[in-house]
């Protein structure tokens, strides 16, 4: 099935390098395991998912994803300062550490430590890449049809990659 192309319900394997507007590398899968995702399920940022539509194995895709189709625009109201005592004494509060805060609706919202002192901790609900243009260079490595169970769950099931449901 070498003529298979990327569309909804396909499991796609790809390598990527992500750089910012200055050309500085932010992340890369090169030299590590490629990324695997279920197309059409919102597993990856919208702008990249759109750019990969209809591509085939071996395609090299370069795309600049604006914040609106990436990790969102920055909202300064998302920056909050809370008392250090709200965290367990042994909590890792290094800048950049991610954790989840349960909202009134019971949903878990991701946030990141911006800075921490003995008295207070500044947390940021904006994704660290919010407000950034994302420059992706992607190579499509593999495409397969998702199983019914994967389609139902909206994510990929990989042997050896356990996940919670
Ligand atoms: Zn599942």
mmCIF file with all atom_site columns, C-alpha atoms and ligand atoms in Angstrom:
data_model
loop_
_atom_site.group_PDB
_atom_site.id
_atom_site.type_symbol
_atom_site.label_atom_id
_atom_site.label_alt_id
_atom_site.label_comp_id
_atom_site.label_asym_id
_atom_site.label_entity_id
_atom_site.label_seq_id
_atom_site.pdbx_PDB_ins_code
_atom_site.Cartn_x
_atom_site.Cartn_y
_atom_site.Cartn_z
_atom_site.occupancy
_atom_site.B_iso_or_equiv
_atom_site.pdbx_formal_charge
_atom_site.auth_seq_id
_atom_site.auth_comp_id
_atom_site.auth_asym_id
_atom_site.auth_atom_id
_atom_site.pdbx_PDB_model_num
ATOM   1   C  CA  . UNK A 1 1   ? 0.000   0.000  0.000  1.00 0.00 ? 1   UNK A CA  1
ATOM   2   C  CA  . UNK A 1 2   ? 2.677   2.451  -1.012 1.00 0.00 ? 2   UNK A CA  1
ATOM   3   C  CA  . UNK A 1 3   ? 0.070   4.817  -2.424 1.00 0.00 ? 3   UNK A CA  1
ATOM   4   C  CA  . UNK A 1 4   ? -1.484  5.300  0.995  1.00 0.00 ? 4   UNK A CA  1
ATOM   5   C  CA  . UNK A 1 5   ? -1.813  8.948  1.968  1.00 0.00 ? 5   UNK A CA  1
ATOM   6   C  CA  . UNK A 1 6   ? -2.490  10.707 5.251  1.00 0.00 ? 6   UNK A CA  1
ATOM   7   C  CA  . UNK A 1 7   ? -6.122  11.306 6.178  1.00 0.00 ? 7   UNK A CA  1
ATOM   8   C  CA  . UNK A 1 8   ? -8.569  10.818 9.036  1.00 0.00 ? 8   UNK A CA  1
ATOM   9   C  CA  . UNK A 1 9   ? -8.215  7.452  10.726 1.00 0.00 ? 9   UNK A CA  1
ATOM   10  C  CA  . UNK A 1 10  ? -4.588  6.905  9.690  1.00 0.00 ? 10  UNK A CA  1
ATOM   11  C  CA  . UNK A 1 11  ? -1.803  6.281  12.168 1.00 0.00 ? 11  UNK A CA  1
ATOM   12  C  CA  . UNK A 1 12  ? 1.174   8.345  11.070 1.00 0.00 ? 12  UNK A CA  1
ATOM   13  C  CA  . UNK A 1 13  ? 4.809   7.991  12.081 1.00 0.00 ? 13  UNK A CA  1
ATOM   14  C  CA  . UNK A 1 14  ? 7.054   10.983 11.495 1.00 0.00 ? 14  UNK A CA  1
ATOM   15  C  CA  . UNK A 1 15  ? 10.313  12.634 12.421 1.00 0.00 ? 15  UNK A CA  1
ATOM   16  C  CA  . UNK A 1 16  ? 10.340  16.352 13.084 1.00 0.00 ? 16  UNK A CA  1
ATOM   17  C  CA  . UNK A 1 17  ? 12.501  19.276 13.998 1.00 0.00 ? 17  UNK A CA  1
ATOM   18  C  CA  . UNK A 1 18  ? 10.875  22.332 15.545 1.00 0.00 ? 18  UNK A CA  1
ATOM   19  C  CA  . UNK A 1 19  ? 12.588  25.725 15.439 1.00 0.00 ? 19  UNK A CA  1
ATOM   20  C  CA  . UNK A 1 20  ? 11.509  29.243 16.398 1.00 0.00 ? 20  UNK A CA  1
ATOM   21  C  CA  . UNK A 1 21  ? 11.508  32.486 14.377 1.00 0.00 ? 21  UNK A CA  1
ATOM   22  C  CA  . UNK A 1 22  ? 15.214  32.948 15.123 1.00 0.00 ? 22  UNK A CA  1
ATOM   23  C  CA  . UNK A 1 23  ? 16.029  29.501 13.730 1.00 0.00 ? 23  UNK A CA  1
ATOM   24  C  CA  . UNK A 1 24  ? 16.858  28.148 17.182 1.00 0.00 ? 24  UNK A CA  1
ATOM   25  C  CA  . UNK A 1 25  ? 15.977  24.485 17.605 1.00 0.00 ? 25  UNK A CA  1
ATOM   26  C  CA  . UNK A 1 26  ? 13.295  23.896 20.239 1.00 0.00 ? 26  UNK A CA  1
ATOM   27  C  CA  . UNK A 1 27  ? 12.710  20.158 19.858 1.00 0.00 ? 27  UNK A CA  1
ATOM   28  C  CA  . UNK A 1 28  ? 13.674  17.359 17.525 1.00 0.00 ? 28  UNK A CA  1
ATOM   29  C  CA  . UNK A 1 29  ? 12.901  13.664 17.253 1.00 0.00 ? 29  UNK A CA  1
ATOM   30  C  CA  . UNK A 1 30  ? 15.910  13.059 15.006 1.00 0.00 ? 30  UNK A CA  1
ATOM   31  C  CA  . UNK A 1 31  ? 18.167  10.447 16.571 1.00 0.00 ? 31  UNK A CA  1
ATOM   32  C  CA  . UNK A 1 32  ? 15.338  9.371  18.856 1.00 0.00 ? 32  UNK A CA  1
ATOM   33  C  CA  . UNK A 1 33  ? 12.095  7.500  18.346 1.00 0.00 ? 33  UNK A CA  1
ATOM   34  C  CA  . UNK A 1 34  ? 9.800   9.098  15.757 1.00 0.00 ? 34  UNK A CA  1
ATOM   35  C  CA  . UNK A 1 35  ? 6.458   10.506 16.805 1.00 0.00 ? 35  UNK A CA  1
ATOM   36  C  CA  . UNK A 1 36  ? 3.282   8.498  16.197 1.00 0.00 ? 36  UNK A CA  1
ATOM   37  C  CA  . UNK A 1 37  ? -0.192  10.013 16.136 1.00 0.00 ? 37  UNK A CA  1
ATOM   38  C  CA  . UNK A 1 38  ? -3.739  9.364  14.959 1.00 0.00 ? 38  UNK A CA  1
ATOM   39  C  CA  . UNK A 1 39  ? -4.645  11.793 12.180 1.00 0.00 ? 39  UNK A CA  1
ATOM   40  C  CA  . UNK A 1 40  ? -7.890  13.740 12.577 1.00 0.00 ? 40  UNK A CA  1
ATOM   41  C  CA  . UNK A 1 41  ? -8.077  13.229 16.341 1.00 0.00 ? 41  UNK A CA  1
ATOM   42  C  CA  . UNK A 1 42  ? -6.383  16.436 17.480 1.00 0.00 ? 42  UNK A CA  1
ATOM   43  C  CA  . UNK A 1 43  ? -3.344  14.549 18.813 1.00 0.00 ? 43  UNK A CA  1
ATOM   44  C  CA  . UNK A 1 44  ? -0.949  17.157 17.388 1.00 0.00 ? 44  UNK A CA  1
ATOM   45  C  CA  . UNK A 1 45  ? -1.248  20.935 16.875 1.00 0.00 ? 45  UNK A CA  1
ATOM   46  C  CA  . UNK A 1 46  ? -3.896  21.853 14.295 1.00 0.00 ? 46  UNK A CA  1
ATOM   47  C  CA  . UNK A 1 47  ? -1.534  23.637 11.911 1.00 0.00 ? 47  UNK A CA  1
ATOM   48  C  CA  . UNK A 1 48  ? 0.755   20.638 11.614 1.00 0.00 ? 48  UNK A CA  1
ATOM   49  C  CA  . UNK A 1 49  ? -2.121  18.181 11.267 1.00 0.00 ? 49  UNK A CA  1
ATOM   50  C  CA  . UNK A 1 50  ? -3.516  20.276 8.387  1.00 0.00 ? 50  UNK A CA  1
ATOM   51  C  CA  . UNK A 1 51  ? -0.093  20.442 6.692  1.00 0.00 ? 51  UNK A CA  1
ATOM   52  C  CA  . UNK A 1 52  ? 0.266   16.645 6.811  1.00 0.00 ? 52  UNK A CA  1
ATOM   53  C  CA  . UNK A 1 53  ? -3.116  15.942 5.202  1.00 0.00 ? 53  UNK A CA  1
ATOM   54  C  CA  . UNK A 1 54  ? -2.763  13.912 1.942  1.00 0.00 ? 54  UNK A CA  1
ATOM   55  C  CA  . UNK A 1 55  ? 1.018   13.448 2.337  1.00 0.00 ? 55  UNK A CA  1
ATOM   56  C  CA  . UNK A 1 56  ? 2.706   10.118 1.594  1.00 0.00 ? 56  UNK A CA  1
ATOM   57  C  CA  . UNK A 1 57  ? 5.635   8.204  3.085  1.00 0.00 ? 57  UNK A CA  1
ATOM   58  C  CA  . UNK A 1 58  ? 8.919   9.905  2.290  1.00 0.00 ? 58  UNK A CA  1
ATOM   59  C  CA  . UNK A 1 59  ? 7.400   13.383 1.968  1.00 0.00 ? 59  UNK A CA  1
ATOM   60  C  CA  . UNK A 1 60  ? 9.324   16.183 3.604  1.00 0.00 ? 60  UNK A CA  1
ATOM   61  C  CA  . UNK A 1 61  ? 7.003   18.894 4.855  1.00 0.00 ? 61  UNK A CA  1
ATOM   62  C  CA  . UNK A 1 62  ? 8.088   22.339 5.991  1.00 0.00 ? 62  UNK A CA  1
ATOM   63  C  CA  . UNK A 1 63  ? 5.423   24.505 7.552  1.00 0.00 ? 63  UNK A CA  1
ATOM   64  C  CA  . UNK A 1 64  ? 5.258   27.620 9.714  1.00 0.00 ? 64  UNK A CA  1
ATOM   65  C  CA  . UNK A 1 65  ? 2.374   27.258 12.152 1.00 0.00 ? 65  UNK A CA  1
ATOM   66  C  CA  . UNK A 1 66  ? 1.064   30.511 13.697 1.00 0.00 ? 66  UNK A CA  1
ATOM   67  C  CA  . UNK A 1 67  ? 0.167   30.543 17.431 1.00 0.00 ? 67  UNK A CA  1
ATOM   68  C  CA  . UNK A 1 68  ? -3.563  30.336 16.633 1.00 0.00 ? 68  UNK A CA  1
ATOM   69  C  CA  . UNK A 1 69  ? -2.994  26.918 15.030 1.00 0.00 ? 69  UNK A CA  1
ATOM   70  C  CA  . UNK A 1 70  ? -0.194  25.973 17.410 1.00 0.00 ? 70  UNK A CA  1
ATOM   71  C  CA  . UNK A 1 71  ? -0.076  26.346 21.190 1.00 0.00 ? 71  UNK A CA  1
ATOM   72  C  CA  . UNK A 1 72  ? -2.317  29.417 21.288 1.00 0.00 ? 72  UNK A CA  1
ATOM   73  C  CA  . UNK A 1 73  ? -1.699  33.106 21.830 1.00 0.00 ? 73  UNK A CA  1
ATOM   74  C  CA  . UNK A 1 74  ? -0.357  34.180 25.197 1.00 0.00 ? 74  UNK A CA  1
ATOM   75  C  CA  . UNK A 1 75  ? -2.903  35.368 27.754 1.00 0.00 ? 75  UNK A CA  1
ATOM   76  C  CA  . UNK A 1 76  ? -1.263  37.229 30.639 1.00 0.00 ? 76  UNK A CA  1
ATOM   77  C  CA  . UNK A 1 77  ? -4.255  36.423 32.834 1.00 0.00 ? 77  UNK A CA  1
ATOM   78  C  CA  . UNK A 1 78  ? -2.906  32.886 32.735 1.00 0.00 ? 78  UNK A CA  1
ATOM   79  C  CA  . UNK A 1 79  ? 0.010   33.941 34.930 1.00 0.00 ? 79  UNK A CA  1
ATOM   80  C  CA  . UNK A 1 80  ? -0.816  33.536 38.613 1.00 0.00 ? 80  UNK A CA  1
ATOM   81  C  CA  . UNK A 1 81  ? 1.085   33.761 41.865 1.00 0.00 ? 81  UNK A CA  1
ATOM   82  C  CA  . UNK A 1 82  ? 0.219   31.352 44.637 1.00 0.00 ? 82  UNK A CA  1
ATOM   83  C  CA  . UNK A 1 83  ? 1.629   30.685 48.101 1.00 0.00 ? 83  UNK A CA  1
ATOM   84  C  CA  . UNK A 1 84  ? 4.528   28.215 48.281 1.00 0.00 ? 84  UNK A CA  1
ATOM   85  C  CA  . UNK A 1 85  ? 2.574   26.471 51.054 1.00 0.00 ? 85  UNK A CA  1
ATOM   86  C  CA  . UNK A 1 86  ? 0.006   25.360 48.456 1.00 0.00 ? 86  UNK A CA  1
ATOM   87  C  CA  . UNK A 1 87  ? 2.590   22.860 47.199 1.00 0.00 ? 87  UNK A CA  1
ATOM   88  C  CA  . UNK A 1 88  ? 3.968   19.807 48.964 1.00 0.00 ? 88  UNK A CA  1
ATOM   89  C  CA  . UNK A 1 89  ? 7.282   20.650 50.719 1.00 0.00 ? 89  UNK A CA  1
ATOM   90  C  CA  . UNK A 1 90  ? 9.194   18.279 48.425 1.00 0.00 ? 90  UNK A CA  1
ATOM   91  C  CA  . UNK A 1 91  ? 7.554   19.488 45.168 1.00 0.00 ? 91  UNK A CA  1
ATOM   92  C  CA  . UNK A 1 92  ? 9.924   20.092 42.269 1.00 0.00 ? 92  UNK A CA  1
ATOM   93  C  CA  . UNK A 1 93  ? 9.402   23.782 41.438 1.00 0.00 ? 93  UNK A CA  1
ATOM   94  C  CA  . UNK A 1 94  ? 12.171  24.292 38.893 1.00 0.00 ? 94  UNK A CA  1
ATOM   95  C  CA  . UNK A 1 95  ? 11.142  26.829 36.243 1.00 0.00 ? 95  UNK A CA  1
ATOM   96  C  CA  . UNK A 1 96  ? 9.529   24.963 33.359 1.00 0.00 ? 96  UNK A CA  1
ATOM   97  C  CA  . UNK A 1 97  ? 8.223   22.096 35.480 1.00 0.00 ? 97  UNK A CA  1
ATOM   98  C  CA  . UNK A 1 98  ? 4.780   21.061 34.298 1.00 0.00 ? 98  UNK A CA  1
ATOM   99  C  CA  . UNK A 1 99  ? 1.951   20.011 36.546 1.00 0.00 ? 99  UNK A CA  1
ATOM   100 C  CA  . UNK A 1 100 ? -1.827  19.905 36.496 1.00 0.00 ? 100 UNK A CA  1
ATOM   101 C  CA  . UNK A 1 101 ? -4.348  21.974 38.424 1.00 0.00 ? 101 UNK A CA  1
ATOM   102 C  CA  . UNK A 1 102 ? -7.877  20.702 38.858 1.00 0.00 ? 102 UNK A CA  1
ATOM   103 C  CA  . UNK A 1 103 ? -10.450 23.290 37.778 1.00 0.00 ? 103 UNK A CA  1
ATOM   104 C  CA  . UNK A 1 104 ? -13.932 23.789 39.245 1.00 0.00 ? 104 UNK A CA  1
ATOM   105 C  CA  . UNK A 1 105 ? -15.224 21.470 36.517 1.00 0.00 ? 105 UNK A CA  1
ATOM   106 C  CA  . UNK A 1 106 ? -12.964 18.691 37.770 1.00 0.00 ? 106 UNK A CA  1
ATOM   107 C  CA  . UNK A 1 107 ? -10.841 18.804 34.607 1.00 0.00 ? 107 UNK A CA  1
ATOM   108 C  CA  . UNK A 1 108 ? -7.058  18.866 34.892 1.00 0.00 ? 108 UNK A CA  1
ATOM   109 C  CA  . UNK A 1 109 ? -5.463  21.997 33.407 1.00 0.00 ? 109 UNK A CA  1
ATOM   110 C  CA  . UNK A 1 110 ? -1.763  21.898 32.592 1.00 0.00 ? 110 UNK A CA  1
ATOM   111 C  CA  . UNK A 1 111 ? 0.431   24.724 33.857 1.00 0.00 ? 111 UNK A CA  1
ATOM   112 C  CA  . UNK A 1 112 ? 4.134   25.443 34.167 1.00 0.00 ? 112 UNK A CA  1
ATOM   113 C  CA  . UNK A 1 113 ? 6.291   26.898 36.925 1.00 0.00 ? 113 UNK A CA  1
ATOM   114 C  CA  . UNK A 1 114 ? 7.635   30.290 35.903 1.00 0.00 ? 114 UNK A CA  1
ATOM   115 C  CA  . UNK A 1 115 ? 9.539   31.086 39.082 1.00 0.00 ? 115 UNK A CA  1
ATOM   116 C  CA  . UNK A 1 116 ? 9.519   30.054 42.697 1.00 0.00 ? 116 UNK A CA  1
ATOM   117 C  CA  . UNK A 1 117 ? 10.777  31.514 45.971 1.00 0.00 ? 117 UNK A CA  1
ATOM   118 C  CA  . UNK A 1 118 ? 10.411  30.285 49.557 1.00 0.00 ? 118 UNK A CA  1
ATOM   119 C  CA  . UNK A 1 119 ? 7.197   32.312 49.885 1.00 0.00 ? 119 UNK A CA  1
ATOM   120 C  CA  . UNK A 1 120 ? 5.484   32.169 46.528 1.00 0.00 ? 120 UNK A CA  1
ATOM   121 C  CA  . UNK A 1 121 ? 5.312   30.401 43.202 1.00 0.00 ? 121 UNK A CA  1
ATOM   122 C  CA  . UNK A 1 122 ? 4.424   31.998 39.874 1.00 0.00 ? 122 UNK A CA  1
ATOM   123 C  CA  . UNK A 1 123 ? 2.634   29.584 37.594 1.00 0.00 ? 123 UNK A CA  1
ATOM   124 C  CA  . UNK A 1 124 ? 1.720   30.049 33.940 1.00 0.00 ? 124 UNK A CA  1
ATOM   125 C  CA  . UNK A 1 125 ? -1.271  28.362 32.334 1.00 0.00 ? 125 UNK A CA  1
ATOM   126 C  CA  . UNK A 1 126 ? 0.024   29.375 28.899 1.00 0.00 ? 126 UNK A CA  1
ATOM   127 C  CA  . UNK A 1 127 ? 1.883   26.608 27.095 1.00 0.00 ? 127 UNK A CA  1
ATOM   128 C  CA  . UNK A 1 128 ? 5.621   27.447 27.013 1.00 0.00 ? 128 UNK A CA  1
ATOM   129 C  CA  . UNK A 1 129 ? 5.308   27.748 23.206 1.00 0.00 ? 129 UNK A CA  1
ATOM   130 C  CA  . UNK A 1 130 ? 2.167   29.924 23.290 1.00 0.00 ? 130 UNK A CA  1
ATOM   131 C  CA  . UNK A 1 131 ? 2.589   33.025 21.115 1.00 0.00 ? 131 UNK A CA  1
ATOM   132 C  CA  . UNK A 1 132 ? 5.377   31.413 19.078 1.00 0.00 ? 132 UNK A CA  1
ATOM   133 C  CA  . UNK A 1 133 ? 5.414   30.685 15.378 1.00 0.00 ? 133 UNK A CA  1
ATOM   134 C  CA  . UNK A 1 134 ? 6.303   27.013 15.100 1.00 0.00 ? 134 UNK A CA  1
ATOM   135 C  CA  . UNK A 1 135 ? 8.652   26.161 12.236 1.00 0.00 ? 135 UNK A CA  1
ATOM   136 C  CA  . UNK A 1 136 ? 8.237   22.433 11.616 1.00 0.00 ? 136 UNK A CA  1
ATOM   137 C  CA  . UNK A 1 137 ? 10.397  20.341 9.306  1.00 0.00 ? 137 UNK A CA  1
ATOM   138 C  CA  . UNK A 1 138 ? 8.785   16.911 9.104  1.00 0.00 ? 138 UNK A CA  1
ATOM   139 C  CA  . UNK A 1 139 ? 9.597   13.656 7.298  1.00 0.00 ? 139 UNK A CA  1
ATOM   140 C  CA  . UNK A 1 140 ? 6.740   11.170 6.950  1.00 0.00 ? 140 UNK A CA  1
ATOM   141 C  CA  . UNK A 1 141 ? 8.089   7.730  7.941  1.00 0.00 ? 141 UNK A CA  1
ATOM   142 C  CA  . UNK A 1 142 ? 5.009   5.523  7.992  1.00 0.00 ? 142 UNK A CA  1
ATOM   143 C  CA  . UNK A 1 143 ? 1.258   5.404  7.463  1.00 0.00 ? 143 UNK A CA  1
ATOM   144 C  CA  . UNK A 1 144 ? -1.178  2.675  8.455  1.00 0.00 ? 144 UNK A CA  1
ATOM   145 C  CA  . UNK A 1 145 ? -4.912  2.324  8.963  1.00 0.00 ? 145 UNK A CA  1
ATOM   146 C  CA  . UNK A 1 146 ? -5.916  2.745  12.612 1.00 0.00 ? 146 UNK A CA  1
ATOM   147 C  CA  . UNK A 1 147 ? -7.697  -0.137 14.354 1.00 0.00 ? 147 UNK A CA  1
ATOM   148 C  CA  . UNK A 1 148 ? -11.342 0.307  15.296 1.00 0.00 ? 148 UNK A CA  1
ATOM   149 C  CA  . UNK A 1 149 ? -10.297 0.542  18.930 1.00 0.00 ? 149 UNK A CA  1
ATOM   150 C  CA  . UNK A 1 150 ? -7.765  3.286  18.190 1.00 0.00 ? 150 UNK A CA  1
ATOM   151 C  CA  . UNK A 1 151 ? -10.370 5.255  16.246 1.00 0.00 ? 151 UNK A CA  1
ATOM   152 C  CA  . UNK A 1 152 ? -12.821 4.838  19.106 1.00 0.00 ? 152 UNK A CA  1
ATOM   153 C  CA  . UNK A 1 153 ? -10.262 6.012  21.690 1.00 0.00 ? 153 UNK A CA  1
ATOM   154 C  CA  . UNK A 1 154 ? -8.909  8.816  19.519 1.00 0.00 ? 154 UNK A CA  1
ATOM   155 C  CA  . UNK A 1 155 ? -5.277  7.832  20.048 1.00 0.00 ? 155 UNK A CA  1
ATOM   156 C  CA  . UNK A 1 156 ? -2.660  5.316  18.972 1.00 0.00 ? 156 UNK A CA  1
ATOM   157 C  CA  . UNK A 1 157 ? -2.111  1.961  20.687 1.00 0.00 ? 157 UNK A CA  1
ATOM   158 C  CA  . UNK A 1 158 ? 1.510   0.933  20.372 1.00 0.00 ? 158 UNK A CA  1
ATOM   159 C  CA  . UNK A 1 159 ? 2.990   -2.281 21.706 1.00 0.00 ? 159 UNK A CA  1
ATOM   160 C  CA  . UNK A 1 160 ? 5.230   -1.358 24.615 1.00 0.00 ? 160 UNK A CA  1
ATOM   161 C  CA  . UNK A 1 161 ? 3.658   2.080  24.996 1.00 0.00 ? 161 UNK A CA  1
ATOM   162 C  CA  . UNK A 1 162 ? 1.184   1.708  27.813 1.00 0.00 ? 162 UNK A CA  1
ATOM   163 C  CA  . UNK A 1 163 ? -1.358  4.441  28.315 1.00 0.00 ? 163 UNK A CA  1
ATOM   164 C  CA  . UNK A 1 164 ? -4.263  5.140  30.602 1.00 0.00 ? 164 UNK A CA  1
ATOM   165 C  CA  . UNK A 1 165 ? -7.800  5.350  29.393 1.00 0.00 ? 165 UNK A CA  1
HETATM 166 ZN ZN1 . LIG B 2 .   ? -6.736  3.636  24.065 1.00 0.00 ? 1   LIG B ZN1 1
#
